mmCIF file of C-alpha atoms and ligand atoms in Angstrom:
data_model
loop_
_atom_site.group_PDB
_atom_site.id
_atom_site.type_symbol
_atom_site.label_atom_id
_atom_site.label_comp_id
_atom_site.label_asym_id
_atom_site.label_seq_id
_atom_site.Cartn_x
_atom_site.Cartn_y
_atom_site.Cartn_z
ATOM 1 C CA MET A 1 119.765 370.184 224.213
ATOM 2 C CA ASP A 2 116.663 371.010 226.052
ATOM 3 C CA ASP A 3 114.473 374.244 226.172
ATOM 4 C CA GLN A 4 115.748 375.531 229.610
ATOM 5 C CA HIS A 5 119.508 375.032 228.608
ATOM 6 C CA PRO A 6 119.845 375.741 224.853
ATOM 7 C CA ARG A 7 123.282 375.241 223.527
ATOM 8 C CA ARG A 8 125.004 378.384 223.190
ATOM 9 C CA SER A 9 126.101 379.546 219.794
ATOM 10 C CA PRO A 10 129.887 379.798 219.320
ATOM 11 C CA TYR A 11 129.479 383.066 217.550
ATOM 12 C CA HIS A 12 128.929 386.321 219.621
ATOM 13 C CA PRO A 13 125.549 387.777 218.885
ATOM 14 C CA LEU A 14 127.370 390.840 217.513
ATOM 15 C CA ALA A 15 129.521 388.924 215.243
ATOM 16 C CA VAL A 16 128.747 388.734 211.364
ATOM 17 C CA VAL A 17 129.487 385.159 210.010
ATOM 18 C CA GLU A 18 128.372 385.198 206.373
ATOM 19 C CA SER A 19 130.525 382.055 205.567
ATOM 20 C CA ASP A 20 129.054 378.665 205.595
ATOM 21 C CA THR A 21 132.400 376.974 205.710
ATOM 22 C CA VAL A 22 133.452 377.530 209.429
ATOM 23 C CA GLY A 23 134.670 374.373 211.218
ATOM 24 C CA GLU A 24 133.163 372.698 214.395
ATOM 25 C CA GLY A 25 133.977 374.554 217.591
ATOM 26 C CA THR A 26 135.373 377.732 216.114
ATOM 27 C CA ARG A 27 134.532 380.536 218.260
ATOM 28 C CA VAL A 28 133.923 384.215 216.926
ATOM 29 C CA TRP A 29 133.929 387.078 219.250
ATOM 30 C CA ALA A 30 132.022 390.492 218.949
ATOM 31 C CA HIS A 31 132.392 392.734 215.928
ATOM 32 C CA ALA A 32 134.333 390.121 214.064
ATOM 33 C CA HIS A 33 133.399 389.570 210.324
ATOM 34 C CA VAL A 34 133.847 386.357 208.479
ATOM 35 C CA MET A 35 132.964 387.124 204.673
ATOM 36 C CA LYS A 36 130.883 384.713 202.571
ATOM 37 C CA GLY A 37 133.355 382.371 200.708
ATOM 38 C CA ALA A 38 135.944 382.573 203.464
ATOM 39 C CA ARG A 39 137.090 379.150 204.727
ATOM 40 C CA VAL A 40 137.824 378.655 208.297
ATOM 41 C CA GLY A 41 138.652 375.371 210.036
ATOM 42 C CA ALA A 42 137.647 373.736 213.420
ATOM 43 C CA GLY A 43 138.644 374.793 216.852
ATOM 44 C CA CYS A 44 139.716 378.332 215.900
ATOM 45 C CA ASN A 45 139.153 381.411 218.048
ATOM 46 C CA LEU A 46 138.521 384.633 216.215
ATOM 47 C CA GLY A 47 139.048 387.548 218.559
ATOM 48 C CA GLU A 48 137.065 390.830 218.701
ATOM 49 C CA GLY A 49 137.259 392.947 215.633
ATOM 50 C CA VAL A 50 138.809 390.100 213.353
ATOM 51 C CA PHE A 51 137.861 390.453 209.727
ATOM 52 C CA ILE A 52 138.357 387.437 207.291
ATOM 53 C CA GLU A 53 137.926 388.359 203.620
ATOM 54 C CA ARG A 54 136.257 386.135 201.080
ATOM 55 C CA GLY A 55 139.452 384.499 199.508
ATOM 56 C CA ALA A 56 141.130 383.932 202.834
ATOM 57 C CA ILE A 57 141.766 380.289 203.998
ATOM 58 C CA ILE A 58 142.158 379.450 207.793
ATOM 59 C CA GLY A 59 143.163 375.977 208.940
ATOM 60 C CA ASN A 60 142.238 374.184 212.245
ATOM 61 C CA ASN A 61 143.168 375.441 215.777
ATOM 62 C CA VAL A 62 144.191 378.872 214.721
ATOM 63 C CA THR A 63 144.104 381.646 217.100
ATOM 64 C CA ILE A 64 143.564 385.114 215.726
ATOM 65 C CA LYS A 65 143.720 387.945 218.330
ATOM 66 C CA ASN A 66 141.625 391.085 218.347
ATOM 67 C CA GLY A 67 141.821 393.542 215.320
ATOM 68 C CA VAL A 68 143.524 391.311 212.892
ATOM 69 C CA ALA A 69 142.462 391.420 209.177
ATOM 70 C CA VAL A 70 143.065 388.407 206.937
ATOM 71 C CA TYR A 71 142.678 389.366 203.309
ATOM 72 C CA ASP A 72 142.062 387.645 200.043
ATOM 73 C CA LYS A 73 145.063 385.533 198.938
ATOM 74 C CA VAL A 74 146.326 384.893 202.548
ATOM 75 C CA ILE A 75 146.533 381.383 203.636
ATOM 76 C CA VAL A 76 146.952 380.348 207.291
ATOM 77 C CA GLU A 77 147.756 376.686 208.228
ATOM 78 C CA ASP A 78 146.857 374.702 211.373
ATOM 79 C CA ASP A 79 147.910 375.797 214.678
ATOM 80 C CA VAL A 80 148.953 379.380 213.664
ATOM 81 C CA PHE A 81 148.811 382.243 216.213
ATOM 82 C CA LEU A 82 148.177 385.690 214.729
ATOM 83 C CA GLY A 83 148.960 388.285 217.539
ATOM 84 C CA PRO A 84 146.869 391.393 218.145
ATOM 85 C CA HIS A 85 146.508 394.001 215.290
ATOM 86 C CA CYS A 86 149.121 392.271 213.214
ATOM 87 C CA VAL A 87 148.839 392.998 209.406
ATOM 88 C CA LEU A 88 148.978 390.600 206.523
ATOM 89 C CA THR A 89 148.846 392.656 203.404
ATOM 90 C CA ASN A 90 147.824 391.263 199.867
ATOM 91 C CA ASP A 91 148.702 394.148 197.402
ATOM 92 C CA LEU A 92 152.483 395.193 196.990
ATOM 93 C CA ARG A 93 151.745 398.155 195.149
ATOM 94 C CA PRO A 94 148.300 399.445 196.083
ATOM 95 C CA ARG A 95 146.674 402.247 194.322
ATOM 96 C CA SER A 96 143.106 403.660 194.626
ATOM 97 C CA GLY A 97 141.200 405.331 191.921
ATOM 98 C CA ARG A 98 141.774 404.902 188.130
ATOM 99 C CA PHE A 99 145.052 403.144 188.560
ATOM 100 C CA LYS A 100 143.411 400.585 191.239
ATOM 101 C CA ARG A 101 144.821 397.126 190.490
ATOM 102 C CA ALA A 102 142.769 393.963 190.073
ATOM 103 C CA ALA A 103 142.690 391.443 192.640
ATOM 104 C CA GLU A 104 144.476 389.044 190.290
ATOM 105 C CA ALA A 105 147.630 391.199 190.759
ATOM 106 C CA PHE A 106 147.769 390.514 194.474
ATOM 107 C CA LEU A 107 150.418 388.252 195.954
ATOM 108 C CA PRO A 108 149.767 385.165 198.120
ATOM 109 C CA THR A 109 151.098 385.035 201.676
ATOM 110 C CA ILE A 110 151.219 381.582 203.428
ATOM 111 C CA ILE A 111 151.617 381.322 207.190
ATOM 112 C CA ARG A 112 152.709 377.639 207.685
ATOM 113 C CA ARG A 113 151.731 375.254 210.421
ATOM 114 C CA GLY A 114 152.475 376.306 213.855
ATOM 115 C CA ALA A 115 153.989 379.751 213.211
ATOM 116 C CA SER A 116 153.543 382.678 215.297
ATOM 117 C CA ILE A 117 153.191 386.314 214.483
ATOM 118 C CA GLY A 118 153.818 388.873 217.099
ATOM 119 C CA ALA A 119 151.552 391.907 218.083
ATOM 120 C CA ASN A 120 151.657 394.769 215.437
ATOM 121 C CA ALA A 121 154.097 392.778 213.190
ATOM 122 C CA THR A 122 153.488 393.291 209.303
ATOM 123 C CA ILE A 123 153.944 390.596 206.801
ATOM 124 C CA VAL A 124 154.384 392.153 203.296
ATOM 125 C CA CYS A 125 152.582 390.011 200.827
ATOM 126 C CA GLY A 126 154.216 387.366 198.683
ATOM 127 C CA HIS A 127 156.100 385.798 201.356
ATOM 128 C CA GLU A 128 155.950 382.483 203.316
ATOM 129 C CA ILE A 129 156.419 382.310 206.965
ATOM 130 C CA GLY A 130 157.754 378.613 207.585
ATOM 131 C CA GLU A 131 156.480 376.200 210.142
ATOM 132 C CA TYR A 132 156.906 377.009 213.646
ATOM 133 C CA ALA A 133 158.674 380.323 212.951
ATOM 134 C CA MET A 134 158.217 383.187 215.200
ATOM 135 C CA VAL A 135 157.862 386.793 214.106
ATOM 136 C CA ALA A 136 158.657 389.235 216.979
ATOM 137 C CA ALA A 137 156.126 392.060 217.770
ATOM 138 C CA GLY A 138 156.454 394.997 215.540
ATOM 139 C CA ALA A 139 158.658 393.374 212.850
ATOM 140 C CA VAL A 140 158.109 394.092 209.233
ATOM 141 C CA VAL A 141 158.745 390.898 207.117
ATOM 142 C CA THR A 142 160.124 391.623 203.622
ATOM 143 C CA LYS A 143 161.285 388.140 202.775
ATOM 144 C CA HIS A 144 160.619 384.536 203.418
ATOM 145 C CA VAL A 145 161.194 383.243 207.005
ATOM 146 C CA SER A 146 162.560 379.778 207.405
ATOM 147 C CA PRO A 147 160.914 377.132 209.683
ATOM 148 C CA PHE A 148 161.781 377.358 213.376
ATOM 149 C CA THR A 149 163.218 380.854 212.898
ATOM 150 C CA LEU A 150 162.782 383.756 215.111
ATOM 151 C CA VAL A 151 162.881 387.082 213.217
ATOM 152 C CA ALA A 152 162.703 390.645 214.641
ATOM 153 C CA GLY A 153 162.967 394.350 213.440
ATOM 154 C CA VAL A 154 162.377 396.627 210.573
ATOM 155 C CA PRO A 155 163.096 394.841 208.151
ATOM 156 C CA ALA A 156 162.960 391.635 209.952
ATOM 157 C CA ARG A 157 166.135 389.705 210.230
ATOM 158 C CA ARG A 158 166.889 386.288 211.877
ATOM 159 C CA ILE A 159 167.882 386.590 215.503
ATOM 160 C CA GLY A 160 167.863 382.889 216.412
ATOM 161 C CA PHE A 161 166.033 379.717 216.218
ATOM 162 C CA VAL A 162 162.941 378.605 218.100
ATOM 163 C CA CYS A 163 161.523 375.347 219.213
ATOM 164 C CA ALA A 164 157.904 374.134 218.479
ATOM 165 C CA CYS A 165 157.240 374.923 222.177
ATOM 166 C CA GLY A 166 158.202 378.651 221.568
ATOM 167 C CA GLU A 167 161.346 378.719 223.518
ATOM 168 C CA SER A 168 164.515 379.944 221.884
ATOM 169 C CA LEU A 169 167.027 377.057 221.000
ATOM 170 C CA ARG A 170 170.465 376.742 222.604
ATOM 171 C CA ALA A 171 173.663 377.220 220.316
ATOM 172 C CA ASP A 172 173.799 373.299 220.078
ATOM 173 C CA LEU A 173 170.075 373.581 218.724
ATOM 174 C CA THR A 174 168.678 371.807 221.808
ATOM 175 C CA CYS A 175 165.797 373.153 223.782
ATOM 176 C CA THR A 176 164.972 373.101 227.455
ATOM 177 C CA CYS A 177 161.820 371.076 226.604
ATOM 178 C CA GLY A 178 164.142 368.085 225.474
ATOM 179 C CA ARG A 179 163.513 368.655 221.676
ATOM 180 C CA THR A 180 166.391 368.731 219.424
ATOM 181 C CA TYR A 181 167.175 370.086 216.050
ATOM 182 C CA ARG A 182 169.852 369.762 213.413
ATOM 183 C CA ARG A 183 171.153 371.798 210.378
ATOM 184 C CA ALA A 184 169.225 370.792 207.059
ATOM 185 C CA GLY A 185 172.454 371.341 205.302
ATOM 186 C CA ASN A 186 171.039 373.637 202.686
ATOM 187 C CA ALA A 187 172.221 377.084 201.574
ATOM 188 C CA THR A 188 169.753 379.091 203.653
ATOM 189 C CA GLY A 189 170.894 377.509 207.011
ATOM 190 C CA GLU A 190 167.515 375.898 207.745
ATOM 191 C CA ILE A 191 167.075 373.642 210.742
ATOM 192 C CA ARG A 192 164.745 370.635 211.169
ATOM 193 C CA PRO A 193 163.743 368.866 214.223
ATOM 194 C CA VAL A 194 165.515 365.472 215.056
ATOM 195 C CA GLY A 195 162.558 362.871 214.764
ATOM 196 C CA ASP A 196 158.882 363.697 214.734
ATOM 197 C CA LEU A 197 157.613 366.636 216.600
ATOM 198 C CA VAL A 198 155.355 365.345 219.347
HETATM 199 ZN ZN1 LIG B 201 161.178 373.232 223.143
#
Protein backbone atom coordinates (compact mmCIF):
# COMPACT_ATOMS: atom_id res chain seq x y z
CA MET A 1 0.00 0.00 0.00
CA ASP A 2 1.22 3.53 -0.73
CA ASP A 3 -0.14 6.97 0.07
CA GLN A 4 -1.49 7.56 -3.41
CA HIS A 5 -3.25 4.22 -3.62
CA PRO A 6 -4.46 3.34 -0.12
CA ARG A 7 -6.13 -0.05 0.17
CA ARG A 8 -9.89 0.40 0.14
CA SER A 9 -11.79 -0.76 3.18
CA PRO A 10 -14.10 -3.69 2.47
CA TYR A 11 -16.71 -1.81 4.51
CA HIS A 12 -18.78 0.97 2.98
CA PRO A 13 -18.26 4.25 4.87
CA LEU A 14 -21.92 4.17 5.84
CA ALA A 15 -21.77 0.62 7.23
CA VAL A 16 -21.65 0.10 11.01
CA VAL A 17 -19.34 -2.80 11.84
CA GLU A 18 -18.96 -3.11 15.62
CA SER A 19 -17.88 -6.75 15.65
CA ASP A 20 -14.16 -7.52 15.76
CA THR A 21 -14.74 -11.05 14.50
CA VAL A 22 -15.37 -10.46 10.81
CA GLY A 23 -13.24 -12.59 8.47
CA GLU A 24 -10.80 -11.56 5.76
CA GLY A 25 -12.28 -10.30 2.53
CA THR A 26 -15.83 -9.93 3.80
CA ARG A 27 -17.54 -6.94 2.20
CA VAL A 28 -20.20 -4.90 3.97
CA TRP A 29 -22.38 -2.52 1.97
CA ALA A 30 -24.09 0.72 2.95
CA HIS A 31 -26.43 0.91 5.92
CA ALA A 32 -25.58 -2.60 7.04
CA HIS A 33 -25.01 -3.14 10.76
CA VAL A 34 -22.92 -5.93 12.30
CA MET A 35 -23.31 -5.82 16.09
CA LYS A 36 -20.50 -6.38 18.54
CA GLY A 37 -20.29 -10.06 19.35
CA ALA A 38 -21.65 -11.23 16.01
CA ARG A 39 -19.34 -13.67 14.23
CA VAL A 40 -18.96 -13.41 10.47
CA GLY A 41 -16.57 -15.57 8.45
CA ALA A 42 -14.29 -14.74 5.54
CA GLY A 43 -15.25 -13.95 1.98
CA CYS A 44 -18.84 -13.01 2.77
CA ASN A 45 -20.92 -10.35 1.06
CA LEU A 46 -23.35 -8.43 3.26
CA GLY A 47 -25.73 -6.35 1.17
CA GLU A 48 -27.29 -2.99 1.77
CA GLY A 49 -29.37 -2.76 4.92
CA VAL A 50 -28.30 -6.15 6.35
CA PHE A 51 -28.47 -6.50 10.13
CA ILE A 52 -26.44 -9.11 12.05
CA GLU A 53 -27.38 -9.37 15.73
CA ARG A 54 -24.86 -10.01 18.49
CA GLY A 55 -25.52 -13.76 18.89
CA ALA A 56 -25.66 -14.63 15.20
CA ILE A 57 -22.97 -16.83 13.64
CA ILE A 58 -22.20 -16.58 9.92
CA GLY A 59 -19.77 -18.97 8.17
CA ASN A 60 -17.42 -18.35 5.23
CA ASN A 61 -18.39 -17.31 1.69
CA VAL A 62 -21.96 -16.49 2.68
CA THR A 63 -24.00 -14.13 0.50
CA ILE A 64 -26.63 -12.06 2.31
CA LYS A 65 -28.70 -9.91 -0.01
CA ASN A 66 -30.24 -6.55 0.78
CA GLY A 67 -32.49 -6.04 3.75
CA VAL A 68 -31.92 -9.35 5.58
CA ALA A 69 -31.80 -9.46 9.38
CA VAL A 70 -29.97 -12.38 11.03
CA TYR A 71 -30.94 -12.43 14.68
CA ASP A 72 -29.50 -13.96 17.83
CA LYS A 73 -29.66 -17.80 17.86
CA VAL A 74 -29.41 -18.09 14.08
CA ILE A 75 -26.47 -20.06 12.68
CA VAL A 76 -25.61 -19.77 8.99
CA GLU A 77 -22.98 -22.22 7.70
CA ASP A 78 -20.49 -21.81 4.84
CA ASP A 79 -21.61 -21.05 1.27
CA VAL A 80 -25.20 -20.17 2.19
CA PHE A 81 -27.24 -17.74 0.10
CA LEU A 82 -29.86 -15.61 1.87
CA GLY A 83 -32.10 -13.92 -0.71
CA PRO A 84 -33.35 -10.34 -0.53
CA HIS A 85 -35.58 -9.56 2.43
CA CYS A 86 -35.90 -13.13 3.63
CA VAL A 87 -36.75 -13.41 7.33
CA LEU A 88 -35.16 -15.68 9.93
CA THR A 89 -37.16 -15.43 13.14
CA ASN A 90 -35.95 -16.40 16.60
CA ASP A 91 -38.98 -16.15 18.90
CA LEU A 92 -41.83 -18.60 18.32
CA ARG A 93 -44.29 -16.74 20.53
CA PRO A 94 -43.21 -13.11 20.61
CA ARG A 95 -44.71 -10.67 23.10
CA SER A 96 -43.90 -7.12 23.95
CA GLY A 97 -44.44 -5.26 27.22
CA ARG A 98 -44.93 -7.10 30.51
CA PHE A 99 -45.10 -10.55 28.94
CA LYS A 100 -41.96 -10.08 26.89
CA ARG A 101 -39.91 -13.28 26.84
CA ALA A 102 -36.26 -13.67 27.80
CA ALA A 103 -33.75 -14.37 25.03
CA GLU A 104 -33.18 -17.82 26.62
CA ALA A 105 -36.65 -18.79 25.38
CA PHE A 106 -35.69 -18.17 21.77
CA LEU A 107 -35.27 -21.16 19.47
CA PRO A 108 -32.18 -21.74 17.32
CA THR A 109 -32.36 -21.89 13.54
CA ILE A 110 -29.58 -23.51 11.52
CA ILE A 111 -29.02 -22.98 7.81
CA ARG A 112 -26.64 -25.76 6.72
CA ARG A 113 -23.78 -25.48 4.26
CA GLY A 114 -24.66 -24.47 0.72
CA ALA A 115 -28.39 -23.94 1.32
CA SER A 116 -30.28 -21.11 -0.41
CA ILE A 117 -33.20 -19.11 0.94
CA GLY A 118 -35.29 -17.35 -1.71
CA ALA A 119 -36.40 -13.73 -1.68
CA ASN A 120 -39.01 -12.87 0.92
CA ALA A 121 -39.14 -16.40 2.35
CA THR A 122 -39.69 -16.78 6.09
CA ILE A 123 -38.00 -19.42 8.23
CA VAL A 124 -39.97 -19.93 11.44
CA CYS A 125 -37.44 -20.46 14.22
CA GLY A 126 -36.45 -23.81 15.68
CA HIS A 127 -35.88 -25.46 12.31
CA GLU A 128 -32.95 -26.72 10.30
CA ILE A 129 -32.49 -26.15 6.58
CA GLY A 130 -30.39 -29.05 5.30
CA GLU A 131 -27.23 -28.87 3.19
CA TYR A 132 -27.81 -27.49 -0.31
CA ALA A 133 -31.58 -27.34 0.25
CA MET A 134 -33.43 -24.59 -1.57
CA VAL A 135 -36.36 -22.58 -0.22
CA ALA A 136 -38.42 -20.93 -2.96
CA ALA A 137 -39.20 -17.23 -2.92
CA GLY A 138 -42.03 -16.33 -0.57
CA ALA A 139 -42.19 -19.74 1.13
CA VAL A 140 -42.93 -20.00 4.85
CA VAL A 141 -40.91 -22.84 6.38
CA THR A 142 -42.57 -24.39 9.44
CA LYS A 143 -40.59 -27.63 9.76
CA HIS A 144 -37.12 -29.04 9.05
CA VAL A 145 -36.02 -29.18 5.42
CA SER A 146 -33.92 -32.15 4.32
CA PRO A 147 -30.65 -31.75 2.41
CA PHE A 148 -30.90 -31.23 -1.38
CA THR A 149 -34.64 -30.62 -1.07
CA LEU A 150 -36.63 -27.90 -2.85
CA VAL A 151 -39.56 -26.55 -0.83
CA ALA A 152 -42.15 -23.94 -1.79
CA GLY A 153 -45.45 -22.49 -0.65
CA VAL A 154 -47.19 -21.52 2.57
CA PRO A 155 -46.60 -23.62 4.56
CA ALA A 156 -43.58 -24.86 2.61
CA ARG A 157 -43.76 -28.38 1.17
CA ARG A 158 -41.29 -30.47 -0.77
CA ILE A 159 -41.77 -30.08 -4.51
CA GLY A 160 -38.58 -31.79 -5.66
CA PHE A 161 -34.87 -32.25 -5.18
CA VAL A 162 -32.05 -29.93 -6.15
CA CYS A 163 -28.42 -30.52 -7.04
CA ALA A 164 -25.54 -28.73 -5.36
CA CYS A 165 -25.32 -26.72 -8.59
CA GLY A 166 -28.87 -25.44 -8.04
CA GLU A 167 -30.64 -27.31 -10.84
CA SER A 168 -33.64 -29.53 -10.17
CA LEU A 169 -32.83 -33.24 -10.29
CA ARG A 170 -34.42 -35.56 -12.82
CA ALA A 171 -36.71 -38.34 -11.58
CA ASP A 172 -33.74 -40.76 -11.56
CA LEU A 173 -31.87 -38.34 -9.23
CA THR A 174 -29.35 -37.30 -11.85
CA CYS A 175 -28.49 -33.72 -12.81
CA THR A 176 -27.60 -32.15 -16.14
CA CYS A 177 -24.25 -31.15 -14.56
CA GLY A 178 -23.30 -34.84 -14.20
CA ARG A 179 -23.72 -35.21 -10.45
CA THR A 180 -25.87 -38.09 -9.26
CA TYR A 181 -27.74 -38.83 -6.04
CA ARG A 182 -29.36 -41.79 -4.34
CA ARG A 183 -31.96 -42.39 -1.68
CA ALA A 184 -30.51 -42.42 1.80
CA GLY A 185 -32.94 -45.19 2.76
CA ASN A 186 -34.33 -43.41 5.81
CA ALA A 187 -37.96 -42.77 6.71
CA THR A 188 -37.91 -39.13 5.62
CA GLY A 189 -36.95 -40.02 2.04
CA GLU A 190 -33.72 -38.02 2.08
CA ILE A 191 -31.21 -38.20 -0.75
CA ARG A 192 -27.43 -38.05 -0.73
CA PRO A 193 -24.84 -37.39 -3.41
CA VAL A 194 -23.10 -40.40 -4.91
CA GLY A 195 -19.44 -39.83 -4.05
CA ASP A 196 -17.97 -36.57 -2.83
CA LEU A 197 -19.39 -33.26 -3.98
CA VAL A 198 -16.80 -31.54 -6.16
ZN1 LIG B 1 -26.14 -30.26 -10.90
